XYZ file of C-alpha atoms in Angstrom:
540
model
C 0.000 0.000 0.000
C 1.463 3.414 -0.912
C 2.465 5.626 1.985
C 0.015 8.468 2.675
C 0.954 11.544 0.716
C 3.189 9.592 -1.682
C 2.657 9.048 -5.373
C 2.807 5.399 -6.511
C 6.187 6.157 -8.127
C 7.584 7.637 -4.903
C 6.126 4.801 -2.827
C 7.843 2.263 -5.106
C 11.120 4.157 -4.762
C 10.846 4.054 -0.986
C 10.068 0.335 -0.943
C 13.069 -0.365 -3.158
C 15.234 1.841 -0.977
C 14.196 -0.079 2.120
C 15.102 -3.329 0.412
C 18.387 -2.351 -1.202
C 19.278 0.920 0.490
C 22.312 -0.531 2.296
C 23.615 -1.697 -1.072
C 22.993 1.698 -2.670
C 25.168 3.542 -0.203
C 27.709 3.027 -2.976
C 30.408 2.164 -0.435
C 29.515 -0.058 2.533
C 29.933 1.879 5.790
C 30.983 0.131 8.955
C 29.365 1.716 12.000
C 32.454 1.576 14.211
C 36.210 1.198 14.112
C 38.536 0.280 16.991
C 38.408 3.122 19.539
C 41.437 5.154 20.472
C 43.675 3.483 23.031
C 45.120 5.360 26.004
C 48.574 5.263 24.397
C 47.197 6.705 21.154
C 45.477 9.491 23.072
C 48.755 10.292 24.823
C 50.555 10.314 21.461
C 48.011 12.782 20.012
C 48.353 15.094 23.011
C 52.160 14.960 22.967
C 52.302 15.688 19.241
C 50.026 18.706 19.607
C 51.851 20.054 22.666
C 55.250 19.640 21.047
C 54.156 21.660 18.008
C 52.572 24.300 20.221
C 55.855 24.613 22.126
C 57.802 24.956 18.878
C 55.494 27.806 17.895
C 55.793 29.524 21.254
C 52.174 28.760 22.177
C 51.299 27.707 25.714
C 48.057 25.859 25.297
C 45.443 23.476 26.585
C 45.067 20.305 24.523
C 42.016 18.037 24.668
C 41.004 14.788 23.010
C 37.476 13.376 22.898
C 36.047 10.250 21.361
C 33.420 10.428 18.602
C 30.572 10.909 21.079
C 32.249 13.615 23.160
C 33.632 11.616 26.062
C 36.759 13.387 27.297
C 39.802 11.157 26.828
C 42.402 13.731 27.852
C 42.839 17.308 29.036
C 46.428 18.536 29.111
C 47.663 21.924 30.311
C 51.069 23.037 29.082
C 53.191 24.842 31.626
C 52.410 28.551 31.429
C 49.079 28.143 29.598
C 46.443 30.737 30.482
C 43.346 29.662 32.358
C 40.747 31.544 30.285
C 40.025 32.832 26.799
C 37.967 35.937 25.983
C 35.002 35.557 23.636
C 35.233 38.020 20.730
C 33.138 38.230 17.557
C 36.377 38.661 15.592
C 39.930 38.369 16.896
C 40.693 42.052 16.179
C 37.576 43.498 17.826
C 36.870 43.740 21.534
C 33.880 41.738 22.675
C 30.868 43.791 23.681
C 30.364 42.624 27.245
C 26.727 41.943 27.983
C 25.872 41.044 24.378
C 25.313 37.307 24.505
C 28.598 35.534 25.211
C 30.749 38.406 23.952
C 33.366 39.780 26.314
C 33.079 36.758 28.626
C 36.100 34.830 29.883
C 35.573 31.078 29.478
C 37.778 28.249 30.873
C 40.401 27.490 28.221
C 40.616 23.798 29.074
C 36.906 23.344 28.376
C 37.123 25.346 25.162
C 39.756 22.851 24.014
C 37.249 20.076 24.818
C 34.558 21.943 22.880
C 36.823 22.235 19.831
C 37.760 18.553 19.928
C 34.150 17.461 20.392
C 32.893 19.752 17.635
C 35.234 18.195 15.067
C 34.175 14.722 16.197
C 30.446 15.528 16.281
C 30.367 17.129 12.816
C 32.335 14.336 11.115
C 31.474 10.847 9.910
C 32.781 8.140 7.620
C 31.586 10.260 4.685
C 32.659 13.764 5.734
C 35.452 15.238 7.860
C 34.648 18.693 9.229
C 36.848 20.880 11.413
C 36.017 23.881 13.565
C 37.203 26.002 10.626
C 34.530 24.284 8.535
C 31.998 25.120 11.243
C 33.024 28.785 11.119
C 32.315 28.877 7.389
C 28.735 27.602 7.715
C 27.381 29.483 10.779
C 27.907 33.124 9.820
C 25.349 35.705 8.674
C 26.361 35.359 5.016
C 27.265 32.252 3.047
C 30.003 32.371 1.977
C 31.155 34.719 4.762
C 31.555 38.397 3.780
C 29.649 37.944 0.507
C 26.876 40.542 0.570
C 23.292 39.743 -0.372
C 23.541 36.105 0.620
C 21.610 34.465 3.456
C 23.160 32.910 6.541
C 25.170 29.714 6.361
C 23.455 26.340 5.959
C 24.019 25.545 9.644
C 23.297 29.080 10.845
C 22.982 28.842 14.645
C 24.258 25.269 15.056
C 26.826 26.584 17.555
C 24.081 26.586 20.176
C 23.439 22.860 20.081
C 24.949 20.022 22.129
C 24.906 22.556 24.964
C 26.036 21.604 28.475
C 22.489 21.464 29.826
C 20.923 19.443 27.024
C 18.611 16.645 28.107
C 19.325 14.790 24.855
C 23.036 14.349 24.156
C 25.204 12.917 26.929
C 27.967 13.839 27.204
C 27.435 17.289 25.739
C 30.100 19.896 25.049
C 31.033 22.643 27.546
C 30.266 25.536 25.170
C 28.127 23.969 22.451
C 29.742 23.653 19.021
C 32.848 25.710 18.245
C 33.710 27.805 15.181
C 37.199 28.751 16.407
C 39.929 27.095 14.262
C 41.927 24.594 16.284
C 39.669 21.516 16.321
C 40.208 18.574 13.949
C 38.626 15.113 13.734
C 40.605 11.928 14.320
C 40.236 8.833 12.124
C 41.244 5.175 12.261
C 40.660 2.768 9.405
C 38.732 5.467 7.546
C 36.194 6.100 10.310
C 35.962 8.956 12.760
C 36.981 7.995 16.309
C 37.264 11.385 17.994
C 38.688 14.865 17.817
C 41.609 16.957 19.059
C 41.254 20.569 20.205
C 43.814 23.224 21.098
C 43.085 26.498 22.923
C 45.846 28.821 24.022
C 45.899 32.229 22.346
C 43.533 33.789 24.892
C 40.849 34.602 22.277
C 37.798 32.465 21.501
C 36.405 33.524 18.148
C 35.860 32.320 14.584
C 37.362 32.953 11.153
C 35.541 36.052 9.846
C 37.521 36.229 6.589
C 38.190 32.829 4.977
C 40.008 34.504 2.096
C 42.938 35.670 4.222
C 44.205 32.067 4.607
C 45.370 32.709 8.160
C 47.431 29.985 9.859
C 46.733 30.232 13.594
C 49.103 28.408 15.911
C 46.193 26.592 17.573
C 45.263 24.997 14.246
C 48.887 24.134 13.510
C 49.175 22.384 16.875
C 45.893 20.507 16.335
C 47.081 19.353 12.903
C 50.275 18.036 14.469
C 48.212 16.220 17.082
C 46.117 14.555 14.381
C 49.192 13.316 12.527
C 48.692 9.594 11.911
C 44.942 9.919 12.506
C 44.002 11.971 9.439
C 40.756 11.414 7.517
C 40.839 9.879 4.041
C 41.477 12.641 1.512
C 38.152 11.946 -0.214
C 36.016 12.915 2.801
C 37.836 16.081 3.890
C 35.600 19.151 3.920
C 37.661 20.763 1.167
C 36.537 17.931 -1.130
C 32.865 18.708 -0.421
C 30.656 21.391 -2.002
C 27.631 23.054 -0.410
C 25.469 24.986 -2.880
C 28.397 24.745 -5.288
C 30.822 26.290 -2.771
C 33.859 24.345 -1.603
C 34.083 24.125 2.178
C 37.345 24.765 4.041
C 39.039 22.159 6.222
C 42.345 23.544 7.467
C 44.809 26.214 6.362
C 47.867 24.377 7.700
C 49.871 21.245 7.163
C 50.835 18.975 10.020
C 54.269 20.024 11.235
C 56.930 17.767 12.651
C 56.647 19.270 16.107
C 59.358 20.147 18.578
C 60.670 18.370 21.631
C 58.604 17.153 24.584
C 56.485 19.893 26.126
C 56.235 20.393 29.863
C 52.782 20.250 31.379
C 50.313 18.164 33.296
C 47.337 16.005 32.532
C 44.204 17.396 34.131
C 42.297 14.330 32.965
C 43.291 11.089 31.257
C 44.739 9.838 29.047
C 42.155 7.102 28.783
C 40.790 4.924 25.952
C 37.612 5.672 24.049
C 34.365 4.800 25.830
C 31.715 2.333 24.638
C 29.065 3.929 22.442
C 25.896 5.232 24.071
C 23.995 4.102 20.971
C 22.782 0.548 20.507
C 22.230 -1.303 17.226
C 18.599 -1.069 16.213
C 16.354 -1.536 13.207
C 13.341 0.326 11.959
C 11.114 -0.969 9.195
C 13.820 -3.446 8.299
C 16.478 -0.724 8.111
C 19.649 -0.956 10.192
C 20.594 1.926 12.447
C 21.145 2.904 16.052
C 19.038 4.121 18.943
C 19.638 5.593 22.386
C 17.991 3.287 24.955
C 16.907 6.356 26.943
C 14.439 7.236 24.186
C 12.386 4.181 23.221
C 9.428 4.559 20.899
C 6.385 5.338 23.032
C 2.966 6.937 22.905
C 2.420 10.641 23.467
C -0.574 12.735 24.375
C -2.119 12.276 20.923
C 0.270 9.993 19.021
C 0.277 6.229 19.587
C 3.512 4.257 19.694
C 2.520 2.883 16.288
C 2.159 6.434 14.962
C 5.628 7.349 16.213
C 7.184 4.226 14.703
C 5.452 4.979 11.407
C 6.777 8.564 11.319
C 10.331 7.449 12.119
C 10.148 4.651 9.534
C 8.810 6.911 6.775
C 11.649 9.347 7.418
C 14.320 6.632 7.545
C 13.124 5.139 4.258
C 13.237 8.548 2.616
C 16.791 9.017 3.892
C 17.813 5.734 2.252
C 16.395 6.990 -1.060
C 17.859 10.507 -0.842
C 21.166 11.624 -2.292
C 23.432 13.017 0.434
C 24.499 16.664 0.245
C 27.687 16.649 2.324
C 28.945 13.096 2.047
C 31.516 11.346 -0.074
C 31.600 9.407 -2.288
C 29.116 11.229 -4.506
C 25.869 9.308 -4.818
C 25.866 8.096 -1.220
C 22.595 7.960 0.688
C 21.868 10.585 3.333
C 22.771 9.609 6.899
C 20.675 11.364 9.509
C 19.238 11.425 13.022
C 15.438 11.478 13.319
C 13.372 12.459 16.360
C 9.661 12.732 17.152
C 8.454 14.890 20.041
C 5.135 15.489 21.775
C 3.498 18.923 22.004
C 5.194 19.424 25.393
C 8.614 18.703 23.880
C 9.044 15.247 25.404
C 10.841 12.767 23.156
C 8.602 9.991 21.818
C 11.266 8.215 19.790
C 14.604 8.728 18.041
C 16.575 6.826 15.412
C 20.023 7.340 13.921
C 20.919 5.807 10.576
C 24.311 4.155 10.335
C 27.243 6.620 10.382
C 25.112 9.747 10.796
C 27.119 12.636 12.326
C 26.679 12.707 16.102
C 25.802 16.422 16.224
C 22.512 15.659 14.489
C 21.177 13.672 17.428
C 20.767 16.731 19.666
C 19.858 18.960 16.712
C 17.098 16.670 15.425
C 15.335 17.025 18.777
C 15.928 20.788 18.771
C 14.354 21.020 15.319
C 11.326 18.986 16.321
C 10.855 21.001 19.508
C 11.224 24.253 17.574
C 8.486 23.287 15.112
C 6.183 22.043 17.857
C 6.678 24.960 20.257
C 6.169 27.805 17.791
C 3.120 26.053 16.323
C 1.324 25.492 19.607
C -1.244 27.570 21.424
C 0.330 29.557 24.264
C 3.860 29.888 22.827
C 3.724 33.676 23.185
C 2.637 33.342 26.819
C 5.564 31.001 27.530
C 8.038 33.473 26.026
C 6.512 36.305 28.008
C 6.766 34.349 31.280
C 10.409 33.555 30.480
C 11.196 37.275 30.229
C 11.516 37.221 26.447
C 8.629 39.512 25.535
C 11.021 41.699 23.520
C 10.673 39.123 20.720
C 6.880 39.409 20.704
C 6.620 42.276 18.235
C 3.100 41.474 17.074
C 4.380 40.569 13.614
C 4.294 36.809 14.193
C 1.214 35.132 15.727
C 2.290 32.542 18.297
C -1.175 31.471 19.402
C -1.574 28.141 17.617
C -3.181 29.648 14.537
C -0.058 29.158 12.387
C 2.011 26.010 11.813
C 5.734 26.800 11.768
C 8.672 24.754 10.486
C 12.184 25.253 11.832
C 13.068 26.719 8.399
C 10.491 29.460 8.961
C 11.700 30.129 12.511
C 15.245 30.438 11.168
C 14.014 32.803 8.449
C 12.678 35.049 11.234
C 15.853 34.724 13.325
C 18.481 36.145 10.979
C 20.009 39.623 11.428
C 18.811 40.700 7.973
C 15.160 40.314 7.035
C 14.488 38.901 4.589
C 17.686 36.861 4.953
C 20.583 38.105 2.877
C 19.101 41.461 1.894
C 21.686 43.912 3.161
C 20.524 47.205 4.600
C 17.373 45.738 6.144
C 16.434 45.413 9.805
C 16.911 42.246 11.826
C 14.258 39.560 11.851
C 11.781 39.508 14.768
C 13.639 36.668 16.538
C 17.173 38.048 15.990
C 19.270 40.491 17.949
C 19.621 43.826 16.164
C 21.789 44.081 13.083
C 24.210 46.305 14.992
C 24.599 43.845 17.886
C 24.328 40.482 16.137
C 27.287 38.088 16.083
C 27.617 34.279 16.182
C 27.946 34.740 19.958
C 24.813 36.902 20.223
C 22.094 35.500 17.972
C 18.978 36.790 19.744
C 16.110 34.613 20.911
C 18.009 31.389 20.227
C 20.766 32.267 22.723
C 18.546 34.166 25.145
C 16.532 30.982 25.693
C 19.593 29.184 27.068
C 22.270 31.732 28.015
C 21.655 31.622 31.775
C 22.024 27.847 31.736
C 25.201 28.000 29.615
C 26.809 30.453 32.041
C 25.628 28.434 35.052
C 27.017 25.179 33.691
C 30.379 26.679 32.751
C 30.745 28.384 36.145
C 29.631 25.423 38.270
C 30.702 22.580 35.956
C 27.402 20.854 36.555
C 26.804 17.674 34.570
C 24.604 17.775 31.452
C 20.897 17.898 32.111
C 21.250 19.280 35.640
C 20.104 22.824 34.818
C 16.453 23.778 34.634
C 15.110 25.006 31.295
C 13.680 28.512 30.924
C 10.877 26.892 28.904
C 10.523 23.145 29.612
C 9.205 22.429 26.108
C 12.548 23.742 24.771
C 14.778 21.902 27.206
C 17.799 21.807 24.872
C 17.112 25.098 23.074
C 15.984 25.721 19.512
C 17.450 25.285 16.062
C 17.173 28.073 13.486
C 17.819 26.129 10.308
C 15.696 23.627 8.338
C 14.602 20.086 9.133
C 11.781 20.432 11.697
C 8.131 19.922 10.660
C 5.026 20.024 12.907
C 2.632 17.071 13.001
C -1.161 17.383 12.923
C -4.123 15.072 13.184
C -7.023 16.771 11.447
C -6.721 20.378 12.669
C -4.902 19.615 15.918
C -1.164 19.841 16.618
C 0.085 16.492 17.948
C 3.879 16.959 17.934
C 6.715 17.376 15.458
C 9.465 15.497 13.647
C 13.067 16.701 13.316
C 15.831 15.460 11.013
C 19.493 16.451 10.949
C 22.735 15.269 9.461
C 23.242 15.497 5.711
C 22.204 18.788 4.115
C 19.402 21.113 5.211
C 17.250 20.689 2.103
C 17.645 16.934 2.465
C 16.616 17.308 6.117
C 13.437 19.132 5.042
C 12.618 16.424 2.501
C 13.182 13.576 4.959
C 11.215 15.284 7.735
C 8.340 15.962 5.349
C 8.288 12.301 4.326
C 8.150 11.381 7.998
C 5.190 13.739 8.461
C 3.173 12.144 5.637
C -0.292 11.392 6.979
C 0.206 13.950 9.755
C 0.427 17.013 7.522
C -0.399 20.508 8.724
C -3.693 21.897 7.378
C -2.895 23.945 4.279
C -4.643 27.019 5.677
C -2.438 26.950 8.795
C 0.932 26.595 7.107
C 3.306 29.482 7.697
C 3.868 29.949 3.968
C 0.440 31.631 4.019
C 1.825 34.227 6.458
C 3.344 37.507 5.226
C 5.724 39.388 7.554
C 6.937 42.865 6.483
C 5.703 42.133 2.991
C 7.598 38.842 2.759
C 5.964 35.415 2.616
C 7.545 32.929 5.031
C 8.916 29.605 3.735
C 7.589 26.186 4.709
C 10.117 23.619 3.464
C 12.535 23.387 0.557
C 13.517 20.191 -1.239
C 16.735 19.456 -3.149
C 16.431 19.750 -6.897
C 17.388 16.136 -7.732
C 17.102 14.208 -4.484
C 16.841 10.627 -5.666
C 19.739 8.202 -5.672
């Protein structure tokens, strides 16, 4: 029987994908390689510290495994204890504007850099923190006027320390400061190395200047012997026809042994928190904390159906940021209830780890902004400044995470220079990747609290319980309806934002928003909001 909302041709494609999808990945992907040993972790740290010493840098070096478990924290003798957050290295941070002008613990920034590189990478793509910098800024490519924000605009505020989804999380979310590189064994990502020591926590505002920061040079030395296959490096991958950066340096030979002390580790990689699972006959992984279950209006069978429809679409969809070309998309999928509670989650084999937290963020974003009482919740949380009257948040409009992101960029409509900020953004004058507006304001108190008290993930209370791990302001989250009633949302993340929209929409088939409620019927400042966007030629 064809899936609801699918043409017979599409239904046949999905059935075939379910049957032969693993064979159509073009290159079989193993889900795991041998983890890093304690001696390998020590070797990575020593290589990075030796190169830092040769360069005159006194730094903190960290190594994590693929899922963010800290395997080592090393402090070189003379390394500073904190780094100052700045929107660009040459400009003073504006204290009081988001995270700008704040001193953060350097050792935990090194962990954040290492974890970011590990989280963003997979067997089909190797991304660094320099790559992250390129895809989170207000223009894509950075500094090119009249272009919208990067494809992962706002992803830096995911995998936050107080998330209730990803454990372990990262101390400061995802990093865009060069100095974090992934680590590979046998062609598969096994972790990341991060170096922090110049006293400034920033990003790369001008990719064209080909800067070679000492932190990145030290990280490259640390990764020597654990490099990704050339084919999957970010600089072999195009996004919207634009080649992504990976690193501006080559791994140096390093100097002599560097003096310092281990603050933690070295220890071997930890067992995975994910367990092998299957969904509709498709192999993948699941977190045992989030079994498929019924919600307030969705049955367990409904949730399984939504997850399965999305997973089958992923198997039939051409990946956007994965090598070799023609590979199937690898994603994380989550379904949430109208109160934000997780009803089920599934991760296809080799999906980037960052997408697990983000898929829930996307689903929660779509559900929260679509529900009755969202404006009241924001008002009670002290965020009434974002209730401008332009956007009805009373349950009358169904919002996708793409639409919320459209409203959250510092130029509205996105990419049109000389315009005012969107209703959910900080002002154009104050915006930076460290001060994004509503997205950060929802979680900033918890980020500061966690960094200052070093509380474990999930121990901080959420400003709005339905948004326990914050929101995402890029595509891949779609609300779910039964008849005219909101019943939850589905979120997808991992392999290209247009692909995420397509896969989430396939998951939502049979639970589609009423056409008259969709946000693409809403006009804000003379501009019609988007709903979803599909890739031009998605099929394998």
